[in-house]
mmCIF file of N, CA and C in Angstrom:
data_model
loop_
_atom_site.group_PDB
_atom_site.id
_atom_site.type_symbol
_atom_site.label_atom_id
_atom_site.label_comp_id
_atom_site.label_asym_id
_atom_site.label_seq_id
_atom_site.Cartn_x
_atom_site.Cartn_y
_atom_site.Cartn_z
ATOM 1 N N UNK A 881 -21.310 3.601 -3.313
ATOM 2 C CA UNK A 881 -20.769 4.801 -2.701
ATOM 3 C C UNK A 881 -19.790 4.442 -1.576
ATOM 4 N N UNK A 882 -19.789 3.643 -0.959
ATOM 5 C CA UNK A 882 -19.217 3.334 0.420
ATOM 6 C C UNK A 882 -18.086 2.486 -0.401
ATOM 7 N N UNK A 883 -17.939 1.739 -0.996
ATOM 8 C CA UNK A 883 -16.722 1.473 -2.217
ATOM 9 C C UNK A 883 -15.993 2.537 -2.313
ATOM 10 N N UNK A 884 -16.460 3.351 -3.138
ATOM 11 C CA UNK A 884 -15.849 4.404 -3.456
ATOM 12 C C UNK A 884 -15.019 5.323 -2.437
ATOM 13 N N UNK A 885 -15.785 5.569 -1.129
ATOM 14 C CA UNK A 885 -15.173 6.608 -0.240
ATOM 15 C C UNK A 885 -14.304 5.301 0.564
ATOM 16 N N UNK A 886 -13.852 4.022 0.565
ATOM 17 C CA UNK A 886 -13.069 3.453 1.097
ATOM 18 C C UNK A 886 -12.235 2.634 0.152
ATOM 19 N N UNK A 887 -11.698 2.946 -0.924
ATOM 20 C CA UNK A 887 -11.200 2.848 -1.772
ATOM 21 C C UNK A 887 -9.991 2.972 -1.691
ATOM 22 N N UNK A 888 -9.779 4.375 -1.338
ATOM 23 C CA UNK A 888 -8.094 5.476 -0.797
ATOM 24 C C UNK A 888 -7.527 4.098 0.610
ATOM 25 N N UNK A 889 -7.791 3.958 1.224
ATOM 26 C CA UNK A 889 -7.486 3.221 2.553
ATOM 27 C C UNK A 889 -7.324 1.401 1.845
ATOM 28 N N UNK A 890 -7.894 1.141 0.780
ATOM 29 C CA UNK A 890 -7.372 0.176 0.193
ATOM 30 C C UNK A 890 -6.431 0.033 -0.933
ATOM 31 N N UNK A 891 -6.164 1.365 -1.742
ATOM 32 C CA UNK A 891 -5.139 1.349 -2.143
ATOM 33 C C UNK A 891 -3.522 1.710 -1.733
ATOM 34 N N UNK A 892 -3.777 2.304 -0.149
ATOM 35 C CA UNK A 892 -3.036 2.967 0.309
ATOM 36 C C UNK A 892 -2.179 1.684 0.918
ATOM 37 N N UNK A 893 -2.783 0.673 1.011
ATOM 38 C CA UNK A 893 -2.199 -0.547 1.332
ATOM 39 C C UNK A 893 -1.810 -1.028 0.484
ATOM 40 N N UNK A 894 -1.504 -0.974 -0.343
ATOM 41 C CA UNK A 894 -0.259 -1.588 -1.746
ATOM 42 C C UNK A 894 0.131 -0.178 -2.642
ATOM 43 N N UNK A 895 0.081 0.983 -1.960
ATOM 44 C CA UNK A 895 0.850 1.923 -2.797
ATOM 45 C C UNK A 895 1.901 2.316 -2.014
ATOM 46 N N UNK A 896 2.994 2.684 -2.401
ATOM 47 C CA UNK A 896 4.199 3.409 -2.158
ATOM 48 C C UNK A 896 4.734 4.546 -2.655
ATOM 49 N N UNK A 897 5.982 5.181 -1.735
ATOM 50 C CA UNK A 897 6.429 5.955 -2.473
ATOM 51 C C UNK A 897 7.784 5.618 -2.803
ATOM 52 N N UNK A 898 8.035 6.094 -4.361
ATOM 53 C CA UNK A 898 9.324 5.083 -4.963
ATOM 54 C C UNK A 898 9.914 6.199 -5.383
ATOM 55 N N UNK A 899 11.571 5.826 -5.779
ATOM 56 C CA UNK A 899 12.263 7.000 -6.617
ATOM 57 C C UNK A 899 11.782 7.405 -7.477
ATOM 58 N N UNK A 900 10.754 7.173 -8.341
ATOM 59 C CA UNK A 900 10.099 7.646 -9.536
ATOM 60 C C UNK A 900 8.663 7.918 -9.492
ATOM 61 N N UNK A 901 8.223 7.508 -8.435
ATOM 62 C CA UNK A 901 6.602 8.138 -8.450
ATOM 63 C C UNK A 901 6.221 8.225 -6.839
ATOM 64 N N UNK A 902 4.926 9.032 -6.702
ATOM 65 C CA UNK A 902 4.594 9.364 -4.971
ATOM 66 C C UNK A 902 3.824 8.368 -4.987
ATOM 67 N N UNK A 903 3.539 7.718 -5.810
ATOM 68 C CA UNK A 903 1.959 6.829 -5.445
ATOM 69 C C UNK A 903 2.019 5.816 -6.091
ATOM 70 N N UNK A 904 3.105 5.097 -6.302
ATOM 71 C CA UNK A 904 3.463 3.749 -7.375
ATOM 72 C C UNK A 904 2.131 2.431 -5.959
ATOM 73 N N UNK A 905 2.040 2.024 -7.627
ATOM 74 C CA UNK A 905 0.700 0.656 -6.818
ATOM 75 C C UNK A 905 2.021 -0.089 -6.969
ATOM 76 N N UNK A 906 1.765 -1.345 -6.048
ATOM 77 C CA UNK A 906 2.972 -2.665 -5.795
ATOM 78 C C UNK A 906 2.144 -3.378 -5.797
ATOM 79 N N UNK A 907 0.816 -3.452 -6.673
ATOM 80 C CA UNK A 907 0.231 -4.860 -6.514
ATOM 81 C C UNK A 907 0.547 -4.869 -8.188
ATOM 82 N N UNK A 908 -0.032 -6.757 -8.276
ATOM 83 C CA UNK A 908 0.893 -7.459 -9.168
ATOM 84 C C UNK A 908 -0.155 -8.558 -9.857
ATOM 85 N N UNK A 909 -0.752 -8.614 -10.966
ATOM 86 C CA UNK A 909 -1.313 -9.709 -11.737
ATOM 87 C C UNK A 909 -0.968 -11.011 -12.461
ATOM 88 N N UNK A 910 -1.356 -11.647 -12.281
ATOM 89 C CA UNK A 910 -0.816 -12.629 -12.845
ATOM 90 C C UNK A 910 -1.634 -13.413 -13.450
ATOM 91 N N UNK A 911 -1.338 -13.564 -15.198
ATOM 92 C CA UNK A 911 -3.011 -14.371 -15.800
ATOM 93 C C UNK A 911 -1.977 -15.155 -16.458
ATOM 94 N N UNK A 912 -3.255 -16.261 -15.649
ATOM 95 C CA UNK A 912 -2.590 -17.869 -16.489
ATOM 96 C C UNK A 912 -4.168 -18.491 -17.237
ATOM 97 N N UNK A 913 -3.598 -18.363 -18.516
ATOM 98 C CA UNK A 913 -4.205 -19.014 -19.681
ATOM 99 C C UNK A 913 -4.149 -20.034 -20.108
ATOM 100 N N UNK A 914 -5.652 -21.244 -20.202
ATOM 101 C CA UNK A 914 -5.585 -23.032 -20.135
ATOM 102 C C UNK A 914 -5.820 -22.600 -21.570
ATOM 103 N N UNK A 915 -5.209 -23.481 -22.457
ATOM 104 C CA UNK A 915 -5.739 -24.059 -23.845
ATOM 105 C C UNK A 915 -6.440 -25.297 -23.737
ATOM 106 N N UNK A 916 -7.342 -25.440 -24.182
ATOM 107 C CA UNK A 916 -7.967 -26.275 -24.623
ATOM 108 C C UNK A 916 -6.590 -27.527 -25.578
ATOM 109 N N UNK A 917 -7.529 -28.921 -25.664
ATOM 110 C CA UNK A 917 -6.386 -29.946 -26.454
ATOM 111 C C UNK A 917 -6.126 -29.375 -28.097
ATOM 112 N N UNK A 918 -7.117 -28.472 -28.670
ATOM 113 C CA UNK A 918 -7.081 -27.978 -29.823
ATOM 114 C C UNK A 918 -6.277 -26.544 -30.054
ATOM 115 N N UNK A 919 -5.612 -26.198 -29.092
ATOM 116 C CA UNK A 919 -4.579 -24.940 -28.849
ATOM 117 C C UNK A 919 -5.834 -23.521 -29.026
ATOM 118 N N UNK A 920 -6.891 -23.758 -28.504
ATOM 119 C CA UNK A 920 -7.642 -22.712 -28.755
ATOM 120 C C UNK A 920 -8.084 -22.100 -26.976
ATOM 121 N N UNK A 921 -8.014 -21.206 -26.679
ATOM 122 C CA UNK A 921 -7.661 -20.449 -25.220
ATOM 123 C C UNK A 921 -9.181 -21.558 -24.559
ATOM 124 N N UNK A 922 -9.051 -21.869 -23.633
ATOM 125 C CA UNK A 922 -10.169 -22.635 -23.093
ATOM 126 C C UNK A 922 -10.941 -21.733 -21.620
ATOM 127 N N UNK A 923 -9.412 -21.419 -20.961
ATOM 128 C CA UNK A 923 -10.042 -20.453 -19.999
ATOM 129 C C UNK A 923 -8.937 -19.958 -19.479
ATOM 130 N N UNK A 924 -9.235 -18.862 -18.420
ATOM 131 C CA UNK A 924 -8.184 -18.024 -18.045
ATOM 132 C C UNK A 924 -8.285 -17.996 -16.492
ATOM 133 N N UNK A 925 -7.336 -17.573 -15.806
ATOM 134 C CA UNK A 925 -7.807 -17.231 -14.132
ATOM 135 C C UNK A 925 -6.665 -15.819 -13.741
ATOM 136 N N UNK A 926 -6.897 -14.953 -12.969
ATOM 137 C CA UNK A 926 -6.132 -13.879 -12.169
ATOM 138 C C UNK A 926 -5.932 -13.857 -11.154
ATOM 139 N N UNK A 927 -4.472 -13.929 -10.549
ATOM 140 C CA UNK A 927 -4.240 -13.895 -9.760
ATOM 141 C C UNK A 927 -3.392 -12.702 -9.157
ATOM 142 N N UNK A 928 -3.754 -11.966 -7.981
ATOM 143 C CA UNK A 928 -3.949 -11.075 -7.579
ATOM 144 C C UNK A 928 -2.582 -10.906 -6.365
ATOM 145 N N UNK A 929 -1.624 -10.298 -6.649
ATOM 146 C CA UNK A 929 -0.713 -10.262 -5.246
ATOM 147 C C UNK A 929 -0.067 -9.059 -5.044
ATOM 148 N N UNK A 930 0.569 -8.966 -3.939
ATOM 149 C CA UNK A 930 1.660 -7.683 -3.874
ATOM 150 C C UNK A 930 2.647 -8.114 -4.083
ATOM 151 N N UNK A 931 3.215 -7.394 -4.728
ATOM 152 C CA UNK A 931 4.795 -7.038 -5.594
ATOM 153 C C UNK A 931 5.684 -7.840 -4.988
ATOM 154 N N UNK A 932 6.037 -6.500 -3.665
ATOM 155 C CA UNK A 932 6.996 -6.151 -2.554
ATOM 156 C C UNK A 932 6.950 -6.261 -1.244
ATOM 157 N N UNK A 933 6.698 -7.236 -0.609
ATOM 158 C CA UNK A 933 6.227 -8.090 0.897
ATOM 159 C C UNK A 933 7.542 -7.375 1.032
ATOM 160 N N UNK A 934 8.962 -7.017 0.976
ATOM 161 C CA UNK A 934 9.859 -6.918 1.574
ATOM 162 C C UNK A 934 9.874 -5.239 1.749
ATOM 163 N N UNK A 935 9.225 -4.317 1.532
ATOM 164 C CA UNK A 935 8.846 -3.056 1.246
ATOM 165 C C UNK A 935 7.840 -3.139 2.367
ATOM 166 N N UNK A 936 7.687 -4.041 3.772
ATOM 167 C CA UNK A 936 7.392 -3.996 4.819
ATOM 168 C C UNK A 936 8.447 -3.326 5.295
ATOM 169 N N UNK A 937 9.351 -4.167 5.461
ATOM 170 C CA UNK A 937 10.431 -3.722 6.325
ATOM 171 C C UNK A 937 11.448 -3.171 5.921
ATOM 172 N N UNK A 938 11.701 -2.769 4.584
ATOM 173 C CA UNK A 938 13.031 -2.748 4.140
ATOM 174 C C UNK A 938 12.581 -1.681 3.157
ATOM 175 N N UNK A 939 12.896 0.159 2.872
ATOM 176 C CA UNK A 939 12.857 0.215 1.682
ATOM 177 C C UNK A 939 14.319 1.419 1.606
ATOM 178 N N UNK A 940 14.376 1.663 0.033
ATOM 179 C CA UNK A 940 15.532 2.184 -0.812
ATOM 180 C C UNK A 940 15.646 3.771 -0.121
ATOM 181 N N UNK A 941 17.032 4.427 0.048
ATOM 182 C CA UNK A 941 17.128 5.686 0.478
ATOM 183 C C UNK A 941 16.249 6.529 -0.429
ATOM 184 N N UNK A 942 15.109 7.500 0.190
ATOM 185 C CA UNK A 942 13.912 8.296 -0.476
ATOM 186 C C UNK A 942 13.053 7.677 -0.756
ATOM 187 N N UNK A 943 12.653 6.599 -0.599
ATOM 188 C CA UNK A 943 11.342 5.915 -0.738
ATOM 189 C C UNK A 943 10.742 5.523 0.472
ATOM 190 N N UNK A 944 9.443 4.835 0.669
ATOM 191 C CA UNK A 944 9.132 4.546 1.863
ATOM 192 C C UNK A 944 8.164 3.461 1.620
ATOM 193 N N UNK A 945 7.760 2.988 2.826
ATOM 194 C CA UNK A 945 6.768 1.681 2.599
ATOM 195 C C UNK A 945 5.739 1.852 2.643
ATOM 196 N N UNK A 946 4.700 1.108 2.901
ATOM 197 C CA UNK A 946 3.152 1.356 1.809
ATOM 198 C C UNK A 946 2.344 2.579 3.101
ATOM 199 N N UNK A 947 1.555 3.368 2.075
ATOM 200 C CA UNK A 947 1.171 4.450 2.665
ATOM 201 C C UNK A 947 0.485 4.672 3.586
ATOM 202 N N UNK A 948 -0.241 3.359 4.084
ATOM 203 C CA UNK A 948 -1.259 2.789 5.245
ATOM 204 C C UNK A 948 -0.689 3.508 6.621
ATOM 205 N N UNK A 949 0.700 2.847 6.264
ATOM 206 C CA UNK A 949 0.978 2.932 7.720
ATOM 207 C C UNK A 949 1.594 4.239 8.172
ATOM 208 N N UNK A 950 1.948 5.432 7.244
ATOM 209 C CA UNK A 950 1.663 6.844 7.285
ATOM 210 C C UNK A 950 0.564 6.779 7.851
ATOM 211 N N UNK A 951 -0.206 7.337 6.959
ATOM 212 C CA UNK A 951 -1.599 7.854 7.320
ATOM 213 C C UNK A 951 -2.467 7.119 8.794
ATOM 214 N N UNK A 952 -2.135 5.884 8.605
ATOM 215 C CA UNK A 952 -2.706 5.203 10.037
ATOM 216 C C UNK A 952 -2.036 6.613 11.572
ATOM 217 N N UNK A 953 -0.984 6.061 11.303
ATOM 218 C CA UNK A 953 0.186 7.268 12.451
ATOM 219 C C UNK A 953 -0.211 8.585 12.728
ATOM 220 N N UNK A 954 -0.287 9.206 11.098
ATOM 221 C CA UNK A 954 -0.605 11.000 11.430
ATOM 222 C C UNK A 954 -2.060 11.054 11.662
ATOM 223 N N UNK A 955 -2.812 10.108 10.973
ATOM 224 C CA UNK A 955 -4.185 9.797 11.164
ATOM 225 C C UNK A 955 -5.002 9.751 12.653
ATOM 226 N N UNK A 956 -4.420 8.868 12.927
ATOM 227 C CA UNK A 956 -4.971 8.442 14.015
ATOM 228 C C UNK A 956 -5.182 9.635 15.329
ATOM 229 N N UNK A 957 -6.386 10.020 16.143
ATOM 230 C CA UNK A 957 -6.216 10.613 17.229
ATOM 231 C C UNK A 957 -5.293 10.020 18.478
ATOM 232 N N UNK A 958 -5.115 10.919 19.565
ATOM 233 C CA UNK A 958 -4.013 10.484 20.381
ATOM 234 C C UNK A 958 -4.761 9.349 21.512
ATOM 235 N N UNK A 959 -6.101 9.385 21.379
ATOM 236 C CA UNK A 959 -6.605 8.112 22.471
ATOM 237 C C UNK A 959 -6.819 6.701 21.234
ATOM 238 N N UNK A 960 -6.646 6.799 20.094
ATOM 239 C CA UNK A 960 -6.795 5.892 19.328
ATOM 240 C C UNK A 960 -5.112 4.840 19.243
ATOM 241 N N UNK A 961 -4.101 6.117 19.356
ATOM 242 C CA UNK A 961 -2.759 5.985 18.876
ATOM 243 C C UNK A 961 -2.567 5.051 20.402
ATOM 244 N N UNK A 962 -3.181 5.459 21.202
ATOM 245 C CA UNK A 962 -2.704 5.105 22.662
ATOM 246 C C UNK A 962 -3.059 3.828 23.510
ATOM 247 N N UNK A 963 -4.775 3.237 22.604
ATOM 248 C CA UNK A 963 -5.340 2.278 22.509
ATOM 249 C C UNK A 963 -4.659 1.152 22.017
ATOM 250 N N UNK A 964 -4.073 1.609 20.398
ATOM 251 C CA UNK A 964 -2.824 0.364 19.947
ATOM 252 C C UNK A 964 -1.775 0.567 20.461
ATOM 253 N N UNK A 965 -1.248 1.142 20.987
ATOM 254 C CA UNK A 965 0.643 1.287 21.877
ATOM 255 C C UNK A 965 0.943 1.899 20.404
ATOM 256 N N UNK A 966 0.720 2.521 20.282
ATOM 257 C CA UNK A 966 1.527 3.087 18.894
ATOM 258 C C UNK A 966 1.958 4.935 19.500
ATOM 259 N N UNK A 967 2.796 5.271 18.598
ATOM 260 C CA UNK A 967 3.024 6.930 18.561
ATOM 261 C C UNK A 967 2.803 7.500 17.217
ATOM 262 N N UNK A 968 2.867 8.657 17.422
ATOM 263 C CA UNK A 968 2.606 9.625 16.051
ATOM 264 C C UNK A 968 3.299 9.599 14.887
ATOM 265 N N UNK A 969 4.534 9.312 15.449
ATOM 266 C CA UNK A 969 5.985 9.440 14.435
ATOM 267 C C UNK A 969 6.293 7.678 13.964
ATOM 268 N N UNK A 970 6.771 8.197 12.983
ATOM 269 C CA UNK A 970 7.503 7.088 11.952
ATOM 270 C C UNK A 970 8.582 6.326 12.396
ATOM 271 N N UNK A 971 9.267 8.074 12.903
ATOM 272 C CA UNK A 971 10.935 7.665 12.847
ATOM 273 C C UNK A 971 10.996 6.371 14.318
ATOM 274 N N UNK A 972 9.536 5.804 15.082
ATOM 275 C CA UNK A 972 9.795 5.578 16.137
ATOM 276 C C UNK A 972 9.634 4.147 15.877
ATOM 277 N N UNK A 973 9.345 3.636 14.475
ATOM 278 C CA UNK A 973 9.619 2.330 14.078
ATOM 279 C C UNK A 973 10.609 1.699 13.002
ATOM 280 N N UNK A 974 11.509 0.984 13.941
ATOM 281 C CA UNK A 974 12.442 0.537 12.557
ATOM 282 C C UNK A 974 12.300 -0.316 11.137
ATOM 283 N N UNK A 975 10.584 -0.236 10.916
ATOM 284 C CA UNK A 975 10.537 -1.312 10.236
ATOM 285 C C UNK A 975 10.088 -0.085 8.962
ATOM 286 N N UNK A 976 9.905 0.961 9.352
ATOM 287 C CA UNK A 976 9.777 2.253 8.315
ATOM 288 C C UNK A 976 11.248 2.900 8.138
ATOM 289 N N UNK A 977 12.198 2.090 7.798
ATOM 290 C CA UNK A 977 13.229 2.557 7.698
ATOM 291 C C UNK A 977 13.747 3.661 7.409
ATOM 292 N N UNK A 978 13.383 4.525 6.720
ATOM 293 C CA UNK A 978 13.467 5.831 5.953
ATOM 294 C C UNK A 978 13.043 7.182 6.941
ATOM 295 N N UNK A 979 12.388 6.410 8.463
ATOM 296 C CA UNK A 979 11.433 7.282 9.180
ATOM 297 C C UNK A 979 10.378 8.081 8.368
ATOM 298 N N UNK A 980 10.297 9.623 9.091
ATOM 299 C CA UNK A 980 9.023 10.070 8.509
ATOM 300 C C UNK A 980 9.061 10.884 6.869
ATOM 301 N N UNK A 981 9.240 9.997 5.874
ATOM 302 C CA UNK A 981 9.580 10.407 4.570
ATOM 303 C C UNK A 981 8.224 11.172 4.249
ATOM 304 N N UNK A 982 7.804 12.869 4.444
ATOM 305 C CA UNK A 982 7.146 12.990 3.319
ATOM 306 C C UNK A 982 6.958 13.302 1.981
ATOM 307 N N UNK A 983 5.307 12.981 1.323
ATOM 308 C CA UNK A 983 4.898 13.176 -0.074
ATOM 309 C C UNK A 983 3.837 14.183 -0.008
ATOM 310 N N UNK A 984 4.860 15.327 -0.980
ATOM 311 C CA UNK A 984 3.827 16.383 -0.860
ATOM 312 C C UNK A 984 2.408 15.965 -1.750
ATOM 313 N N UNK A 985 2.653 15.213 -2.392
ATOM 314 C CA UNK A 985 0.910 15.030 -3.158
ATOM 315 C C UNK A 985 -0.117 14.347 -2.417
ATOM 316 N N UNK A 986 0.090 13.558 -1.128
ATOM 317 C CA UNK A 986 -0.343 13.110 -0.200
ATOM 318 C C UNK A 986 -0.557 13.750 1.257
ATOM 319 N N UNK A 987 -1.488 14.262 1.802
ATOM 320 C CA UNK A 987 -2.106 14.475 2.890
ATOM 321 C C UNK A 987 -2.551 13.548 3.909
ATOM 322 N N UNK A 988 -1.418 12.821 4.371
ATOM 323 C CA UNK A 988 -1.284 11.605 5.233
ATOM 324 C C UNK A 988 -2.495 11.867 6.317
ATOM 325 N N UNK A 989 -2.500 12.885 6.989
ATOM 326 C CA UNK A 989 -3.726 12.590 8.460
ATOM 327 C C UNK A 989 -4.686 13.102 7.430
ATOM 328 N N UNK A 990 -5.281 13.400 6.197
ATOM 329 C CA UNK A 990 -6.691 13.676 6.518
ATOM 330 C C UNK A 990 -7.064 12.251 5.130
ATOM 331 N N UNK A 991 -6.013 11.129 4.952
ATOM 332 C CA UNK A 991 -6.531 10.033 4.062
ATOM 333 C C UNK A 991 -6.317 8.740 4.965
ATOM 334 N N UNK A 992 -6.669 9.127 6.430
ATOM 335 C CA UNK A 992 -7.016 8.158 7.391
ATOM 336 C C UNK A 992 -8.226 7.981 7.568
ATOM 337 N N UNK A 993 -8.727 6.865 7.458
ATOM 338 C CA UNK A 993 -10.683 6.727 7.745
ATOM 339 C C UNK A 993 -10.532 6.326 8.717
#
């Protein structure tokens, strides 16, 4: 259960919003498959990453960077916001380039835990 209800706050950290979707995931798999000396699959491993490390700082006109750091912002109360030196607004960091882009299918302050 506690998986489950903290789930949103871990996907919200590798989802974005892109020209084509409100909630595109930017994480990224990668399976590398050993053969055995007889060309028969021997074993496999997954490896697990994000996409778009540059979708920190940098994203496309109408898109925005991963949804964490919304929701952290509108989320957060004002002695919490004030605890990290942070403010409410987007537009007050240049590394959210786009400032405060919203997604109406997303309810940024109430998918802050």
């Amino acid at each position: 259960k506690q998986w489950y209800q903290r789930r949103g706050a871990i996907t919200a950290g590798g989802n974005a919003k892109t020209i084509k979707n409100d909630n595109s995931s930017r994480f990224g798999k990668f399976i590398r498959i050993h053969f055995g000396t007889q060309g028969k699959i021997h074993s496999a491993d997954i490896e697990r990453y994000l996409l778009e490390k540059a979708r920190v700082t940098y994203q496309n006109p109408d898109e925005r960077s991963f949804h964490i750091f919304y929701q952290m912002l509108k989320g957060m109360n004002a002695d919490e916001l004030k605890d990290c030196l942070l403010t409410n607004s987007p537009n007050n960091y240049a590394v959210l380039s786009n400032g405060d882009v919203i997604v109406d299918s997303l309810a940024d302050p109430d998918l802050f835990l």
